[in-house]
Amino acid sequence: MPHLSTSGAVRPVIGADRLGIGVPGYAHPLLAPVEWAELLRFSRPYAAGAGLAAPLHWVVLNVAEGPGARPDPHCLEAVGRLRNAGLRVLGHLDATYGARGFGELVSDARRFLDWYRVDGFYLDRCSGERAELPATRRLTDSLRAMLRGTDALDGGRIVLGHGTHPYAGFAETADQLVTFSGPWTDYRWSQAAAWTASYPASRFCHLVHGVPRTHLEEALRIARWQGAGTIWFTDRTDRDRAGEQVGSPWEALPGYWDEIVSRIGPGVSE
């Protein structure tokens, strides 16, 4: 469940007015070809002032709850196109809240690097408990060592997918923390933990599903106010009409994709 802070004043963080996009994991390129192709909007010319819509901070590659058993040719093609366009791809590592061993995670990371030449890692379901901090630090230090000497964009990036506000010490172990991952019904009443005020917006990401189009502007205001530099908002949900779990809400484009891109950036690139 998302963390709902009940105390501590929250103020806008300097730099939070320029939001970027983080994609937590589309479906396989064969199932979501439009989604993967759309990411090419965000290539390097944006930084050079060519007017592309908004910065793409990263996209997560999740082949089969990790890198899979062997290189996937369709994923290789999709990742190759993104990396050739100067876009950052992160390999998905599932920490299962501390249940997976150090060796397993490092082995998965090595396959991501060898097969897909990723630019870093997204450590999903990362425990935020203080007792898990030493183990997480050991892992992130090892991942950074693996990235050293590769051609990873900007030296590589590590994102911890807590989905809630962790113990504050985790902020020193990674480039970015996902401090909210959950439904709009919780997000609209959430507050940032007080310790996040000591860090720039670039250190935090919010992933929110079930955001109605009519509340998109409100969701963007909340992200800016709470000091998140990276967001992914979607009207997709993880439930069907009967309330049953149906899968990940992140696998497809939001119904208002063009609108969210144009609201974050100066305009949609055609």
mmCIF file of C-alpha atoms in Angstrom:
data_model
loop_
_atom_site.group_PDB
_atom_site.id
_atom_site.type_symbol
_atom_site.label_atom_id
_atom_site.label_comp_id
_atom_site.label_asym_id
_atom_site.label_seq_id
_atom_site.Cartn_x
_atom_site.Cartn_y
_atom_site.Cartn_z
ATOM 1 C CA MET A 1 0.000 0.000 0.000
ATOM 2 C CA PRO A 2 1.214 3.540 -0.658
ATOM 3 C CA HIS A 3 2.594 5.504 2.236
ATOM 4 C CA LEU A 4 0.204 8.133 3.522
ATOM 5 C CA SER A 5 2.061 10.581 5.703
ATOM 6 C CA THR A 6 0.000 12.229 8.389
ATOM 7 C CA SER A 7 2.508 14.765 9.611
ATOM 8 C CA GLY A 8 5.115 17.172 8.331
ATOM 9 C CA ALA A 9 4.622 20.118 6.035
ATOM 10 C CA VAL A 10 5.325 19.515 2.377
ATOM 11 C CA ARG A 11 6.567 22.253 0.076
ATOM 12 C CA PRO A 12 7.441 22.457 -3.591
ATOM 13 C CA VAL A 13 11.006 21.401 -4.359
ATOM 14 C CA ILE A 14 13.163 23.562 -6.600
ATOM 15 C CA GLY A 15 13.218 21.975 -10.055
ATOM 16 C CA ALA A 16 9.984 20.064 -9.582
ATOM 17 C CA ASP A 17 8.243 22.264 -12.158
ATOM 18 C CA ARG A 18 9.948 20.368 -14.995
ATOM 19 C CA LEU A 19 8.561 16.858 -14.854
ATOM 20 C CA GLY A 20 9.789 13.963 -16.948
ATOM 21 C CA ILE A 21 8.467 10.520 -17.756
ATOM 22 C CA GLY A 22 9.535 7.146 -16.393
ATOM 23 C CA VAL A 23 7.987 4.063 -18.004
ATOM 24 C CA PRO A 24 7.744 1.243 -15.429
ATOM 25 C CA GLY A 25 7.434 -1.553 -17.969
ATOM 26 C CA TYR A 26 5.472 -2.006 -21.182
ATOM 27 C CA ALA A 27 4.261 -5.385 -22.361
ATOM 28 C CA HIS A 28 6.490 -7.423 -24.665
ATOM 29 C CA PRO A 29 7.242 -5.574 -27.947
ATOM 30 C CA LEU A 30 5.187 -8.132 -29.888
ATOM 31 C CA LEU A 31 2.153 -7.304 -27.728
ATOM 32 C CA ALA A 32 2.771 -3.558 -27.442
ATOM 33 C CA PRO A 33 4.499 -2.411 -30.667
ATOM 34 C CA VAL A 34 2.831 1.024 -30.630
ATOM 35 C CA GLU A 35 3.955 1.660 -27.064
ATOM 36 C CA TRP A 36 7.596 0.888 -27.785
ATOM 37 C CA ALA A 37 7.563 2.897 -31.015
ATOM 38 C CA GLU A 38 6.072 5.944 -29.271
ATOM 39 C CA LEU A 39 9.133 6.227 -27.049
ATOM 40 C CA LEU A 40 11.223 7.316 -30.014
ATOM 41 C CA ARG A 41 9.536 10.716 -29.705
ATOM 42 C CA PHE A 42 11.891 11.446 -26.848
ATOM 43 C CA SER A 43 15.251 11.233 -28.587
ATOM 44 C CA ARG A 44 18.234 13.488 -28.046
ATOM 45 C CA PRO A 45 17.075 16.423 -30.250
ATOM 46 C CA TYR A 46 14.830 17.517 -27.356
ATOM 47 C CA ALA A 47 17.915 18.410 -25.342
ATOM 48 C CA ALA A 48 19.285 20.277 -28.343
ATOM 49 C CA GLY A 49 16.178 22.456 -28.539
ATOM 50 C CA ALA A 50 14.439 20.687 -31.418
ATOM 51 C CA GLY A 51 11.057 20.938 -29.691
ATOM 52 C CA LEU A 52 10.310 17.343 -28.768
ATOM 53 C CA ALA A 53 7.531 17.006 -26.265
ATOM 54 C CA ALA A 54 9.109 16.056 -22.938
ATOM 55 C CA PRO A 55 12.140 14.250 -21.548
ATOM 56 C CA LEU A 56 11.943 10.514 -21.133
ATOM 57 C CA HIS A 57 14.003 9.807 -18.031
ATOM 58 C CA TRP A 58 13.980 6.019 -18.394
ATOM 59 C CA VAL A 59 12.044 2.991 -19.603
ATOM 60 C CA VAL A 60 12.147 -0.383 -17.870
ATOM 61 C CA LEU A 61 12.772 -3.563 -19.840
ATOM 62 C CA ASN A 62 11.123 -6.593 -18.239
ATOM 63 C CA VAL A 63 11.512 -9.614 -20.499
ATOM 64 C CA ALA A 64 10.228 -12.349 -18.157
ATOM 65 C CA GLU A 65 10.268 -11.007 -14.597
ATOM 66 C CA GLY A 66 13.876 -10.212 -15.379
ATOM 67 C CA PRO A 67 16.148 -10.837 -18.390
ATOM 68 C CA GLY A 68 14.684 -14.225 -19.257
ATOM 69 C CA ALA A 69 16.559 -17.453 -19.965
ATOM 70 C CA ARG A 70 18.055 -16.329 -23.289
ATOM 71 C CA PRO A 71 18.235 -13.168 -25.397
ATOM 72 C CA ASP A 72 14.860 -12.251 -26.887
ATOM 73 C CA PRO A 73 15.259 -11.011 -30.484
ATOM 74 C CA HIS A 74 12.203 -8.751 -30.308
ATOM 75 C CA CYS A 75 13.430 -7.105 -27.112
ATOM 76 C CA LEU A 76 16.914 -6.779 -28.591
ATOM 77 C CA GLU A 77 15.464 -4.898 -31.553
ATOM 78 C CA ALA A 78 13.281 -2.618 -29.416
ATOM 79 C CA VAL A 79 16.086 -1.793 -26.990
ATOM 80 C CA GLY A 80 18.539 -1.241 -29.828
ATOM 81 C CA ARG A 81 16.284 1.374 -31.388
ATOM 82 C CA LEU A 82 15.886 3.220 -28.103
ATOM 83 C CA ARG A 83 19.578 3.177 -27.224
ATOM 84 C CA ASN A 84 20.528 4.296 -30.746
ATOM 85 C CA ALA A 85 18.179 7.248 -30.213
ATOM 86 C CA GLY A 86 19.986 8.139 -26.984
ATOM 87 C CA LEU A 87 17.254 6.908 -24.628
ATOM 88 C CA ARG A 88 17.914 5.261 -21.255
ATOM 89 C CA VAL A 89 16.799 1.638 -20.764
ATOM 90 C CA LEU A 90 16.840 0.019 -17.321
ATOM 91 C CA GLY A 91 16.832 -3.719 -16.667
ATOM 92 C CA HIS A 92 14.082 -4.981 -14.342
ATOM 93 C CA LEU A 93 15.336 -6.766 -11.215
ATOM 94 C CA ASP A 94 12.703 -8.168 -8.862
ATOM 95 C CA ALA A 95 13.945 -7.983 -5.264
ATOM 96 C CA THR A 96 10.678 -9.452 -3.870
ATOM 97 C CA TYR A 97 11.097 -7.339 -0.720
ATOM 98 C CA GLY A 98 14.388 -8.971 0.221
ATOM 99 C CA ALA A 99 13.400 -12.561 -0.545
ATOM 100 C CA ARG A 100 15.710 -12.945 -3.564
ATOM 101 C CA GLY A 101 19.368 -13.535 -2.903
ATOM 102 C CA PHE A 102 22.237 -11.231 -3.786
ATOM 103 C CA GLY A 103 23.715 -13.744 -6.219
ATOM 104 C CA GLU A 104 20.468 -14.179 -8.161
ATOM 105 C CA LEU A 105 20.021 -10.454 -8.616
ATOM 106 C CA VAL A 106 23.628 -9.903 -9.701
ATOM 107 C CA SER A 107 23.315 -12.789 -12.174
ATOM 108 C CA ASP A 108 20.180 -11.229 -13.676
ATOM 109 C CA ALA A 109 21.929 -7.864 -13.872
ATOM 110 C CA ARG A 110 24.888 -9.407 -15.693
ATOM 111 C CA ARG A 111 22.576 -10.989 -18.304
ATOM 112 C CA PHE A 112 20.842 -7.652 -18.855
ATOM 113 C CA LEU A 113 24.214 -6.021 -19.480
ATOM 114 C CA ASP A 114 25.592 -8.808 -21.680
ATOM 115 C CA TRP A 115 22.468 -9.252 -23.799
ATOM 116 C CA TYR A 116 20.756 -5.859 -23.896
ATOM 117 C CA ARG A 117 23.493 -3.357 -22.910
ATOM 118 C CA VAL A 118 21.132 -1.619 -20.502
ATOM 119 C CA ASP A 119 21.901 1.770 -18.971
ATOM 120 C CA GLY A 120 21.133 0.750 -15.408
ATOM 121 C CA PHE A 121 18.629 -1.121 -13.290
ATOM 122 C CA TYR A 122 15.172 -0.789 -11.811
ATOM 123 C CA LEU A 123 15.051 -2.726 -8.542
ATOM 124 C CA ASP A 124 11.364 -3.550 -8.233
ATOM 125 C CA ARG A 125 9.630 -4.493 -4.974
ATOM 126 C CA CYS A 126 12.551 -3.158 -2.997
ATOM 127 C CA SER A 127 12.140 -3.266 0.778
ATOM 128 C CA GLY A 128 12.171 0.105 2.488
ATOM 129 C CA GLU A 129 12.797 -1.216 5.978
ATOM 130 C CA ARG A 130 15.840 0.115 7.813
ATOM 131 C CA ALA A 131 17.092 -3.419 8.494
ATOM 132 C CA GLU A 132 17.348 -4.046 4.743
ATOM 133 C CA LEU A 133 19.481 -0.979 4.081
ATOM 134 C CA PRO A 134 22.923 -2.698 4.345
ATOM 135 C CA ALA A 135 21.883 -5.455 1.923
ATOM 136 C CA THR A 136 20.479 -2.924 -0.529
ATOM 137 C CA ARG A 137 23.628 -0.805 -0.306
ATOM 138 C CA ARG A 138 25.779 -3.866 -0.996
ATOM 139 C CA LEU A 139 23.667 -4.678 -4.053
ATOM 140 C CA THR A 140 23.603 -1.161 -5.485
ATOM 141 C CA ASP A 141 27.363 -0.814 -4.964
ATOM 142 C CA SER A 142 27.852 -4.033 -6.918
ATOM 143 C CA LEU A 143 25.515 -2.878 -9.687
ATOM 144 C CA ARG A 144 27.412 0.393 -9.993
ATOM 145 C CA ALA A 145 30.674 -1.527 -10.246
ATOM 146 C CA MET A 146 29.169 -3.623 -13.051
ATOM 147 C CA LEU A 147 28.081 -0.504 -14.930
ATOM 148 C CA ARG A 148 31.534 1.021 -14.672
ATOM 149 C CA GLY A 149 33.395 0.638 -17.916
ATOM 150 C CA THR A 150 30.239 0.007 -19.996
ATOM 151 C CA ASP A 151 28.708 2.434 -22.472
ATOM 152 C CA ALA A 152 25.717 3.073 -20.182
ATOM 153 C CA LEU A 153 24.182 6.503 -20.748
ATOM 154 C CA ASP A 154 25.592 9.065 -18.284
ATOM 155 C CA GLY A 155 27.418 6.312 -16.430
ATOM 156 C CA GLY A 156 24.268 4.353 -15.604
ATOM 157 C CA ARG A 157 21.289 4.851 -13.316
ATOM 158 C CA ILE A 158 19.813 2.830 -10.445
ATOM 159 C CA VAL A 159 16.186 3.292 -9.442
ATOM 160 C CA LEU A 160 14.722 1.653 -6.327
ATOM 161 C CA GLY A 161 11.067 0.743 -6.776
ATOM 162 C CA HIS A 162 9.870 0.898 -3.184
ATOM 163 C CA GLY A 163 6.423 2.182 -4.118
ATOM 164 C CA THR A 164 6.243 3.878 -0.736
ATOM 165 C CA HIS A 165 8.429 6.168 1.347
ATOM 166 C CA PRO A 166 11.314 4.062 2.645
ATOM 167 C CA TYR A 167 13.666 4.725 5.517
ATOM 168 C CA ALA A 168 15.489 7.949 4.650
ATOM 169 C CA GLY A 169 18.890 6.261 4.378
ATOM 170 C CA PHE A 170 17.870 4.618 1.107
ATOM 171 C CA ALA A 171 18.111 8.004 -0.608
ATOM 172 C CA GLU A 172 21.896 7.655 -0.460
ATOM 173 C CA THR A 173 21.960 4.242 -2.146
ATOM 174 C CA ALA A 174 20.426 5.022 -5.548
ATOM 175 C CA ASP A 175 19.937 7.726 -8.140
ATOM 176 C CA GLN A 176 16.179 7.755 -7.690
ATOM 177 C CA LEU A 177 13.476 6.294 -5.432
ATOM 178 C CA VAL A 178 9.917 5.434 -6.421
ATOM 179 C CA THR A 179 8.129 6.775 -3.358
ATOM 180 C CA PHE A 180 4.611 6.182 -4.643
ATOM 181 C CA SER A 181 3.221 3.366 -6.760
ATOM 182 C CA GLY A 182 -0.487 2.769 -6.585
ATOM 183 C CA PRO A 183 -3.990 3.962 -7.466
ATOM 184 C CA TRP A 184 -5.224 7.508 -7.896
ATOM 185 C CA THR A 185 -7.715 6.997 -5.059
ATOM 186 C CA ASP A 186 -4.763 6.846 -2.653
ATOM 187 C CA TYR A 187 -2.479 9.276 -4.445
ATOM 188 C CA ARG A 188 -4.849 12.227 -4.310
ATOM 189 C CA TRP A 189 -4.757 12.137 -0.482
ATOM 190 C CA SER A 190 -1.081 11.246 -0.089
ATOM 191 C CA GLN A 191 1.709 13.389 1.325
ATOM 192 C CA ALA A 192 5.454 13.198 0.944
ATOM 193 C CA ALA A 193 7.579 12.197 3.934
ATOM 194 C CA ALA A 194 9.229 15.204 5.556
ATOM 195 C CA TRP A 195 12.797 13.954 4.908
ATOM 196 C CA THR A 196 12.310 14.182 1.127
ATOM 197 C CA ALA A 197 12.498 17.989 1.387
ATOM 198 C CA SER A 198 16.288 17.666 1.748
ATOM 199 C CA TYR A 199 16.648 16.265 -1.784
ATOM 200 C CA PRO A 200 15.989 17.616 -5.294
ATOM 201 C CA ALA A 201 12.988 16.501 -7.315
ATOM 202 C CA SER A 202 15.209 14.423 -9.592
ATOM 203 C CA ARG A 203 15.582 11.898 -6.771
ATOM 204 C CA PHE A 204 11.905 10.893 -6.673
ATOM 205 C CA CYS A 205 9.384 9.205 -8.943
ATOM 206 C CA HIS A 206 5.603 8.667 -8.653
ATOM 207 C CA LEU A 207 3.738 5.921 -10.566
ATOM 208 C CA VAL A 208 -0.047 6.292 -10.451
ATOM 209 C CA HIS A 209 -2.724 4.230 -12.172
ATOM 210 C CA GLY A 210 -6.449 4.807 -12.521
ATOM 211 C CA VAL A 211 -6.064 8.584 -12.967
ATOM 212 C CA PRO A 212 -9.183 9.893 -14.766
ATOM 213 C CA ARG A 213 -8.579 12.333 -17.609
ATOM 214 C CA THR A 214 -10.566 14.940 -15.687
ATOM 215 C CA HIS A 215 -8.072 14.717 -12.789
ATOM 216 C CA LEU A 216 -4.864 14.703 -14.824
ATOM 217 C CA GLU A 217 -4.028 18.331 -14.068
ATOM 218 C CA GLU A 218 -4.667 17.750 -10.367
ATOM 219 C CA ALA A 219 -2.329 14.723 -10.416
ATOM 220 C CA LEU A 220 0.419 16.797 -12.050
ATOM 221 C CA ARG A 221 -0.002 19.488 -9.393
ATOM 222 C CA ILE A 222 0.340 16.883 -6.627
ATOM 223 C CA ALA A 223 3.537 15.504 -8.182
ATOM 224 C CA ARG A 224 5.066 18.975 -8.428
ATOM 225 C CA TRP A 225 3.992 19.931 -4.922
ATOM 226 C CA GLN A 226 5.400 16.757 -3.411
ATOM 227 C CA GLY A 227 8.696 17.210 -5.247
ATOM 228 C CA ALA A 228 8.657 14.350 -7.751
ATOM 229 C CA GLY A 229 10.795 14.858 -10.846
ATOM 230 C CA THR A 230 9.648 11.742 -12.714
ATOM 231 C CA ILE A 231 6.088 10.477 -13.169
ATOM 232 C CA TRP A 232 3.976 7.910 -14.959
ATOM 233 C CA PHE A 233 0.237 8.559 -14.864
ATOM 234 C CA THR A 234 -2.265 6.323 -16.603
ATOM 235 C CA ASP A 235 -6.007 5.803 -16.718
ATOM 236 C CA ARG A 236 -5.399 2.051 -16.949
ATOM 237 C CA THR A 237 -6.138 0.033 -13.812
ATOM 238 C CA ASP A 238 -5.207 -3.375 -12.443
ATOM 239 C CA ARG A 239 -8.846 -4.379 -11.927
ATOM 240 C CA ASP A 240 -11.764 -5.302 -14.155
ATOM 241 C CA ARG A 241 -15.302 -4.028 -13.691
ATOM 242 C CA ALA A 242 -15.990 -6.716 -11.118
ATOM 243 C CA GLY A 243 -12.947 -5.657 -9.105
ATOM 244 C CA GLU A 244 -10.842 -8.701 -9.987
ATOM 245 C CA GLN A 245 -7.075 -8.426 -10.485
ATOM 246 C CA VAL A 246 -6.343 -8.427 -14.220
ATOM 247 C CA GLY A 247 -2.629 -7.637 -14.484
ATOM 248 C CA SER A 248 -0.300 -4.694 -14.665
ATOM 249 C CA PRO A 249 -1.734 -1.239 -15.456
ATOM 250 C CA TRP A 250 1.652 -0.147 -16.839
ATOM 251 C CA GLU A 251 1.747 -2.390 -19.907
ATOM 252 C CA ALA A 252 -0.183 -0.120 -22.307
ATOM 253 C CA LEU A 253 -0.257 3.568 -23.163
ATOM 254 C CA PRO A 254 -2.602 5.821 -21.176
ATOM 255 C CA GLY A 255 -5.731 6.763 -23.074
ATOM 256 C CA TYR A 256 -4.629 10.412 -22.828
ATOM 257 C CA TRP A 257 -0.997 9.851 -23.858
ATOM 258 C CA ASP A 258 -0.751 12.870 -26.181
ATOM 259 C CA GLU A 259 -2.343 15.096 -23.575
ATOM 260 C CA ILE A 260 0.000 14.122 -20.765
ATOM 261 C CA VAL A 261 3.027 14.524 -23.015
ATOM 262 C CA SER A 262 1.947 17.975 -24.165
ATOM 263 C CA ARG A 263 1.201 19.109 -20.607
ATOM 264 C CA ILE A 264 4.639 18.113 -19.399
ATOM 265 C CA GLY A 265 6.566 19.484 -22.370
ATOM 266 C CA PRO A 266 6.259 22.434 -24.716
ATOM 267 C CA GLY A 267 4.255 20.513 -27.322
ATOM 268 C CA VAL A 268 3.779 17.122 -28.938
ATOM 269 C CA SER A 269 6.288 16.257 -31.610
ATOM 270 C CA GLU A 270 4.776 14.786 -34.738
#
